[in-house]
Coordinates of C-alpha atoms in Angstrom, one line a residue:
Chain T
X433 CA 52.1 62.8 152.6
X434 CA 54.1 60.3 154.8
X435 CA 57.5 60.0 153.5
X436 CA 57.4 57.2 150.9
X437 CA 60.5 55.5 153.0
X438 CA 58.9 55.6 156.9
X439 CA 55.5 54.2 155.6
X440 CA 57.1 51.7 153.2
X441 CA 60.2 51.2 156.9
X442 CA 58.2 47.8 157.7
X443 CA 59.3 46.6 154.4
X444 CA 62.1 48.1 152.4
X445 CA 64.9 49.2 155.0
X446 CA 63.8 46.8 158.3
X447 CA 62.4 43.7 155.5
X448 CA 60.4 42.6 158.3
X449 CA 59.0 40.2 155.9
X450 CA 62.2 37.7 155.9
X451 CA 61.9 35.9 159.8
X452 CA 57.5 36.5 159.2
X453 CA 56.0 33.0 159.2
X454 CA 53.4 34.7 158.2
X455 CA 55.0 34.1 155.0
X456 CA 54.7 30.5 154.7
X457 CA 51.0 30.8 155.9
X458 CA 50.1 32.5 153.0
X459 CA 52.1 30.9 150.5
X460 CA 50.7 27.5 151.7
X461 CA 47.2 28.9 152.0
X462 CA 47.3 30.1 148.4
X463 CA 47.9 25.9 147.7
X464 CA 45.8 24.6 150.5
X465 CA 42.3 26.0 150.8
X466 CA 41.3 24.3 154.5
X467 CA 44.0 26.0 155.8
X468 CA 41.7 29.2 156.0
X469 CA 39.5 27.7 157.4
X470 CA 41.5 26.4 160.0
X471 CA 42.7 29.4 160.8
X472 CA 39.2 30.0 162.5
X473 CA 38.3 26.5 163.2
X474 CA 42.2 25.5 164.8
X475 CA 44.1 27.5 165.2
X476 CA 46.8 25.8 167.2
X477 CA 47.5 24.3 163.8
X478 CA 49.3 27.8 163.4
X479 CA 50.8 27.9 166.7
X480 CA 52.0 24.2 166.5
X481 CA 53.8 24.0 162.2
X482 CA 54.6 27.7 162.4
X483 CA 55.6 28.7 165.7
X484 CA 53.4 31.5 165.5
X485 CA 53.3 34.3 168.1
X486 CA 50.1 35.4 170.0
X487 CA 49.5 39.0 168.0
X488 CA 50.4 37.2 164.3
X489 CA 47.8 35.0 165.2
X490 CA 45.7 37.4 166.4
X491 CA 46.4 39.5 163.1
X492 CA 45.8 37.1 160.5
X493 CA 42.3 35.7 162.7
X494 CA 41.6 39.2 163.1
X495 CA 42.4 39.7 159.2
X496 CA 43.8 43.2 160.8
X497 CA 45.6 43.8 157.5
X498 CA 47.8 46.8 158.9
X499 CA 49.2 45.4 161.3
X500 CA 50.1 42.0 159.0
X501 CA 51.4 44.2 156.8
X502 CA 53.6 45.7 160.2
X503 CA 54.6 42.3 161.6
X504 CA 56.4 41.4 157.9
X505 CA 53.5 39.3 155.9
X506 CA 54.9 40.8 152.1
X507 CA 53.1 43.0 150.0
X508 CA 52.3 40.5 147.4
X509 CA 51.3 37.8 149.7
X510 CA 48.9 41.3 151.4
X511 CA 47.1 40.7 148.9
X512 CA 46.4 37.2 148.0
X513 CA 45.4 36.5 151.9
X514 CA 43.1 39.7 151.3
X515 CA 41.3 38.5 148.2
X516 CA 41.1 34.8 149.9
X517 CA 39.7 36.3 152.8
X518 CA 36.5 38.4 150.5
X519 CA 38.4 41.7 150.9
X520 CA 38.4 42.9 147.9
X521 CA 39.6 46.2 148.4
X522 CA 42.8 45.8 150.3
X523 CA 43.8 49.3 150.3
X524 CA 40.9 51.1 151.8
X525 CA 42.3 48.8 155.3
X526 CA 46.0 50.0 154.5
X527 CA 44.9 53.2 155.0
X528 CA 46.7 53.9 150.6
X529 CA 45.8 56.5 148.0
X530 CA 43.8 53.9 145.7
X531 CA 41.6 54.4 143.0
X532 CA 41.8 58.1 144.1
X533 CA 39.3 60.4 141.9
X534 CA 40.2 57.3 139.0
X535 CA 37.0 55.6 137.3
X536 CA 35.9 52.8 139.8
X537 CA 34.7 49.3 137.9
X538 CA 31.9 47.7 139.1
Chain P
X1218 CA 77.1 42.4 116.6
X1219 CA 74.6 39.6 117.4
X1220 CA 72.2 42.8 120.1
X1221 CA 70.2 43.5 117.5
X1222 CA 67.7 45.3 119.2
X1223 CA 66.4 46.4 122.8
X1224 CA 63.5 47.9 124.8
X1225 CA 62.0 47.7 128.0
X1226 CA 57.7 48.6 129.0
X1227 CA 55.5 47.6 132.0
X1228 CA 54.3 44.2 132.0
X1229 CA 50.9 45.6 134.2
X1230 CA 47.1 43.5 133.4
X1231 CA 46.1 46.8 133.2
X1232 CA 47.2 46.5 129.4
X1233 CA 44.9 43.5 128.5
X1234 CA 42.4 44.8 131.4
X1235 CA 39.5 47.5 131.2
X1236 CA 37.0 47.1 133.2
X1237 CA 32.8 47.9 132.2
X1238 CA 32.3 50.8 134.1
X1239 CA 35.6 52.5 133.3
X1240 CA 35.1 55.1 131.2
X1241 CA 36.1 56.4 128.1
X1242 CA 38.6 58.5 129.0
X1243 CA 40.1 55.4 130.7
X1244 CA 40.1 53.4 128.0
X1245 CA 41.9 55.8 125.9
X1246 CA 44.7 55.4 128.1
X1247 CA 44.9 51.7 127.8
X1248 CA 44.8 51.9 124.2
X1249 CA 48.2 54.5 124.5
X1250 CA 49.9 51.9 126.0
X1251 CA 48.6 49.1 124.1
X1252 CA 49.9 50.8 121.1
X1253 CA 53.2 51.7 122.3
X1254 CA 53.7 48.0 122.9
X1255 CA 52.8 47.3 119.4
X1256 CA 56.0 50.2 118.3
X1257 CA 58.0 47.5 120.4
X1258 CA 56.9 45.0 118.7
X1259 CA 57.6 46.3 115.6
X1260 CA 61.0 47.2 116.9
X1261 CA 61.0 44.1 117.6
X1262 CA 60.4 42.9 113.9
X1263 CA 62.5 45.2 112.3
X1264 CA 65.6 44.2 114.1
X1265 CA 65.0 41.0 113.1
X1266 CA 66.0 38.4 116.3
X1267 CA 66.1 35.1 116.2
X1268 CA 65.8 35.2 120.7
X1269 CA 64.5 37.5 122.6
X1270 CA 66.1 37.4 125.6
X1271 CA 63.3 38.8 129.1
X1272 CA 64.7 39.5 131.3
X1273 CA 61.1 39.6 134.3
X1274 CA 61.4 40.1 138.2
X1275 CA 59.4 36.5 138.9
X1276 CA 55.8 37.1 140.5
X1277 CA 56.1 33.6 143.0
X1278 CA 55.6 31.5 140.1
X1279 CA 59.3 30.1 140.4
X1280 CA 60.1 31.6 143.5
X1281 CA 58.7 32.0 147.2
X1282 CA 59.6 32.1 149.8
X1283 CA 61.6 29.1 150.0
X1284 CA 63.8 30.4 147.8
X1285 CA 64.0 33.7 145.8
X1286 CA 67.3 34.4 143.8
X1287 CA 68.0 37.9 143.6
X1288 CA 68.5 36.4 140.3
X1289 CA 68.2 33.2 137.9
X1290 CA 67.9 32.2 134.5
X1291 CA 66.1 29.2 133.0
X1292 CA 67.2 25.8 130.9
X1293 CA 64.4 24.0 129.9
X1294 CA 63.6 23.1 126.1
X1295 CA 60.6 24.9 126.5
X1296 CA 58.4 28.1 128.5
X1297 CA 55.4 28.4 128.7
X1298 CA 52.6 29.9 130.8
X1299 CA 48.8 31.0 131.2
X1300 CA 47.1 34.6 130.0
X1301 CA 46.2 38.0 132.2
X1302 CA 43.2 37.2 131.0
X1303 CA 41.5 34.6 128.1
X1304 CA 43.0 33.4 125.8
X1305 CA 40.0 34.3 122.8
X1306 CA 40.3 38.3 124.4
X1307 CA 44.3 38.3 124.3
X1308 CA 43.8 37.4 120.7
X1309 CA 41.4 40.0 119.9
X1310 CA 43.7 43.0 121.5
X1311 CA 47.1 41.8 120.5
X1312 CA 46.8 39.3 117.9
X1313 CA 48.8 36.6 119.9
X1314 CA 47.9 33.0 118.7
X1315 CA 47.3 30.0 121.6
X1316 CA 47.3 26.3 121.7
X1317 CA 44.1 24.6 122.0
X1318 CA 43.9 21.5 123.6
X1319 CA 41.3 18.6 122.6
X1320 CA 39.2 18.8 125.7
X1321 CA 39.6 22.0 127.0
X1322 CA 38.1 25.2 127.3
X1323 CA 39.1 26.9 130.3
X1324 CA 42.6 28.2 130.6
X1325 CA 42.8 29.7 133.1
X1326 CA 46.1 28.6 135.0
X1327 CA 44.9 27.9 138.7
X1328 CA 41.3 27.6 140.6
X1329 CA 38.6 29.7 140.8
X1330 CA 39.7 32.5 143.3
X1331 CA 43.4 32.0 143.3
X1332 CA 45.4 34.8 141.2
X1333 CA 45.7 33.0 137.8
X1334 CA 49.6 34.8 136.8
X1335 CA 51.1 33.2 140.4
X1336 CA 49.5 30.0 139.7
X1337 CA 50.9 26.7 137.9
X1338 CA 48.1 23.8 138.1
X1339 CA 47.2 23.2 134.6
X1340 CA 49.9 22.1 132.5
X1341 CA 48.1 22.4 129.2
X1342 CA 48.9 26.1 128.7
X1343 CA 47.8 28.4 126.0
X1344 CA 51.4 30.3 125.4
X1345 CA 54.4 27.6 124.8
X1346 CA 57.4 28.7 123.7
X1347 CA 60.4 27.3 122.4
X1348 CA 63.6 28.1 124.4
X1349 CA 67.1 29.3 123.6
X1350 CA 68.7 26.6 125.1
X1351 CA 72.1 27.5 123.8
X1352 CA 71.9 30.6 124.3
X1353 CA 70.8 30.2 128.0
X1354 CA 73.7 27.4 128.8
X1355 CA 76.7 29.5 127.7
X1356 CA 75.2 32.1 129.9
X1357 CA 74.7 29.6 132.5
X1358 CA 78.0 28.6 132.1
X1359 CA 79.4 32.4 131.0
X1360 CA 78.3 34.7 133.9
X1361 CA 79.8 32.3 136.7
X1362 CA 82.6 32.2 135.4
X1363 CA 82.9 36.1 135.4
X1364 CA 81.8 35.2 139.1
X1365 CA 77.5 36.4 139.0
X1366 CA 77.1 32.8 140.9
X1367 CA 74.2 31.7 139.4
X1368 CA 70.8 29.6 140.3
X1369 CA 69.2 27.8 137.8
X1370 CA 65.7 26.4 137.1
X1371 CA 64.1 24.5 135.0
X1372 CA 60.1 24.8 135.1
X1373 CA 60.1 27.0 132.9
X1374 CA 56.7 28.4 133.9
X1375 CA 56.2 32.1 133.2
X1376 CA 53.1 34.2 135.1
X1377 CA 50.2 35.9 133.3
X1378 CA 52.6 39.3 133.2
X1379 CA 55.4 37.0 132.1
X1380 CA 53.3 35.9 128.9
X1381 CA 51.5 39.6 128.8
X1382 CA 55.0 41.1 127.6
X1383 CA 55.4 38.3 124.9
X1384 CA 51.5 38.5 123.8
X1385 CA 52.8 41.2 122.6
X1386 CA 55.7 41.3 121.5
X1387 CA 56.1 38.1 119.7
X1388 CA 52.3 36.8 119.4
X1389 CA 53.0 34.0 116.4
X1390 CA 55.9 31.9 119.2
X1391 CA 57.6 32.6 116.2
X1392 CA 60.8 33.5 118.8
X1393 CA 63.0 31.4 120.2
X1394 CA 63.0 33.0 124.4
X1395 CA 65.8 33.0 127.2
X1396 CA 64.5 34.1 130.3
X1397 CA 65.9 35.6 132.9
X1398 CA 64.5 36.5 136.3
X1399 CA 65.4 38.9 139.0
X1400 CA 63.8 39.6 142.8
X1401 CA 62.8 43.4 142.1
X1402 CA 60.1 42.7 145.2
X1403 CA 61.1 41.1 147.2
X1404 CA 63.5 43.2 149.6
X1405 CA 66.9 42.6 150.2
X1406 CA 66.6 43.3 145.8
X1407 CA 69.9 42.9 143.7
X1408 CA 72.5 46.5 144.1
X1409 CA 72.0 48.7 140.8
X1410 CA 75.8 48.3 140.4
X1411 CA 76.2 44.7 140.1
X1412 CA 72.5 44.9 138.5
X1413 CA 74.2 46.5 135.9
X1414 CA 77.8 45.0 135.7
X1415 CA 75.1 41.9 134.8
X1416 CA 74.1 43.4 131.7
X1417 CA 77.4 44.6 130.9
X1418 CA 78.8 40.0 131.1
X1419 CA 75.5 39.3 130.1
X1420 CA 76.6 41.0 126.5
X1421 CA 80.1 40.2 126.7
X1422 CA 79.3 36.4 126.6
X1423 CA 76.4 37.2 123.9
X1424 CA 77.8 38.9 121.3
X1425 CA 79.9 35.3 120.9
X1426 CA 76.5 33.9 119.9
X1427 CA 75.3 33.2 116.2
X1428 CA 71.5 34.5 117.0
X1429 CA 70.4 38.0 116.5
X1430 CA 68.8 38.7 119.9
X1431 CA 66.5 41.1 121.0
X1432 CA 66.7 42.6 124.6
X1433 CA 63.9 43.0 126.5
X1434 CA 63.3 43.6 130.3
X1435 CA 59.6 44.3 131.5
X1436 CA 58.1 46.2 135.0
X1437 CA 58.0 49.5 136.3
X1438 CA 57.8 52.1 136.5
X1439 CA 56.7 53.5 139.7
X1440 CA 54.1 51.6 141.5
X1441 CA 53.3 50.5 145.2
X1442 CA 51.6 47.4 145.2
X1443 CA 50.2 44.9 147.9
X1444 CA 51.3 48.4 150.2
X1445 CA 49.6 51.6 152.5
X1446 CA 51.2 53.4 149.0
X1447 CA 49.1 51.4 146.8
X1448 CA 47.8 54.6 144.1
X1449 CA 50.0 56.5 145.0
X1450 CA 53.1 56.6 141.9
X1451 CA 56.2 58.5 142.1
X1452 CA 56.0 60.2 138.2
X1453 CA 58.7 63.3 139.9
X1454 CA 61.1 59.3 139.4
X1455 CA 59.9 57.8 136.9
X1456 CA 60.2 60.9 134.3
X1457 CA 63.9 61.4 135.5
X1458 CA 64.9 57.7 135.0
X1459 CA 62.9 58.2 131.9
X1460 CA 65.0 61.6 131.1
X1461 CA 68.7 60.0 131.8
X1462 CA 68.0 56.6 129.4
X1463 CA 67.1 58.9 126.7
X1464 CA 70.5 60.6 127.2
X1465 CA 72.5 57.4 127.1
X1466 CA 73.1 58.2 130.9
X1467 CA 72.1 54.7 131.3
X1468 CA 75.4 53.7 133.8
X1469 CA 74.2 56.5 136.1
X1470 CA 71.5 54.1 137.0
X1471 CA 73.9 51.5 139.0
X1472 CA 74.5 54.7 141.6
X1473 CA 70.6 54.1 143.1
X1474 CA 70.6 52.0 145.7
X1475 CA 68.4 49.2 146.1
X1476 CA 66.1 51.0 149.2
X1477 CA 66.2 53.9 146.0
X1478 CA 64.2 51.5 144.0
X1479 CA 62.0 50.4 146.4
X1480 CA 61.1 53.8 148.2
X1481 CA 60.2 54.6 144.6
X1482 CA 58.0 52.6 144.2
X1483 CA 60.6 51.6 141.2
X1484 CA 61.6 48.0 142.5
X1485 CA 61.6 46.3 139.1
X1486 CA 63.5 48.6 137.4
X1487 CA 66.9 46.2 138.1
X1488 CA 65.2 44.1 134.9
X1489 CA 66.0 47.6 133.3
X1490 CA 69.0 48.5 134.6
X1491 CA 70.6 44.9 133.4
X1492 CA 69.1 46.2 130.5
X1493 CA 70.6 49.2 130.3
X1494 CA 74.2 47.3 131.4
X1495 CA 74.0 45.6 128.2
X1496 CA 74.0 48.6 126.0
X1497 CA 76.2 51.4 127.5
X1498 CA 75.4 54.6 126.7
X1499 CA 73.8 54.6 124.0
X1500 CA 70.3 56.8 124.0
X1501 CA 66.9 55.5 124.8
X1502 CA 63.6 56.7 122.8
X1503 CA 61.0 57.2 125.1
X1504 CA 58.7 56.1 123.6
X1505 CA 55.5 56.9 126.5
X1506 CA 54.0 57.7 130.0
X1507 CA 51.5 56.7 130.8
X1508 CA 49.6 57.6 134.6
X1509 CA 46.9 54.8 135.1
X1510 CA 45.3 55.0 138.3
X1511 CA 47.7 52.6 140.4
X1512 CA 50.7 52.4 138.4
X1513 CA 53.1 54.1 135.5
X1514 CA 54.1 52.5 132.6
X1515 CA 57.0 54.1 130.7
X1516 CA 58.0 52.7 127.4
X1517 CA 61.6 53.1 125.6
X1518 CA 63.8 51.0 123.0
X1519 CA 67.3 51.7 121.7
X1520 CA 68.3 51.1 118.4
X1521 CA 71.5 49.1 117.5

């Protein structure tokens, strides 16, 4: 396995979540589910109201969880965002060890 | 001597959840964790505590990206929260009583699809605790006097995992609480040396209290939710921490950096380090350590 510090660098040592508008968007989405629909139907809402860069918007619209982690979406909010997008086992998309050989729930 | 006991244990929802397909071996491990919590409950009862000082990292219920302080204290009269699952199920497992409201049959804390332990929509909460306002006020003023610039919160919402710890340790809700919040997962975390010093300062203030206080640090141990390391557990690091605490070397926890804790999946150890600062160099008793699929669950207590 790669060094955990290297894997976690965007989150731990670089703390990219501090400057990323992705976290306010995800926080607002939890409270206002209409934003989930706006992501697909009115993406300009996010560039206009949150100062989102094009690669950030693209990652949200593509539900690109590895890229969102790299861009600074906080892990707690990444899990919530994934859930709102219907992605229940988010760790698979992140390439995480996940459940490994542990028994699965149905 | 008002500090009458101390413990540290996980707040993981996995202690109350076994889904149908998880096999008998897994359920046996979960029961071991519950049994460890019952050992800690016994410590709380034996101590004769009036108040449990709970040190817990908030899971974006009281604080979020609008403002996330390294430490904060709740100063209201009453704290409340929803459980990680239905109150009836929690009562079956832990014996925890809950408040029922006329006309209310559903105790989820938020609409379906919203993480229940992260949300605070509903105001009629099943788990309600009185707060030791005298002690929380003394701590706020005393810590500021000692150079800890401490934010306070008046919301009083406990997330589901915070409630879980009291389901096990305070099932009749007959102990008063003091809720001390930390940042355990939003880097930059508070420095361990600062956490330890904070614990020492809290002890000094608490010793002037007339209440008998049991300190309880929640969280841990190694886990990496929401990251590409989810499912990995740094069991070696957890073993090292438990060994240090068992030998009475809690002060050595203050030598870690915040990045050390986070890279070993142990951001929530900040809570344990504050408790260690309150306890000093007394050896802890390690009750158990259990590896579940994404987390190492460590349970310890100190007899005072």
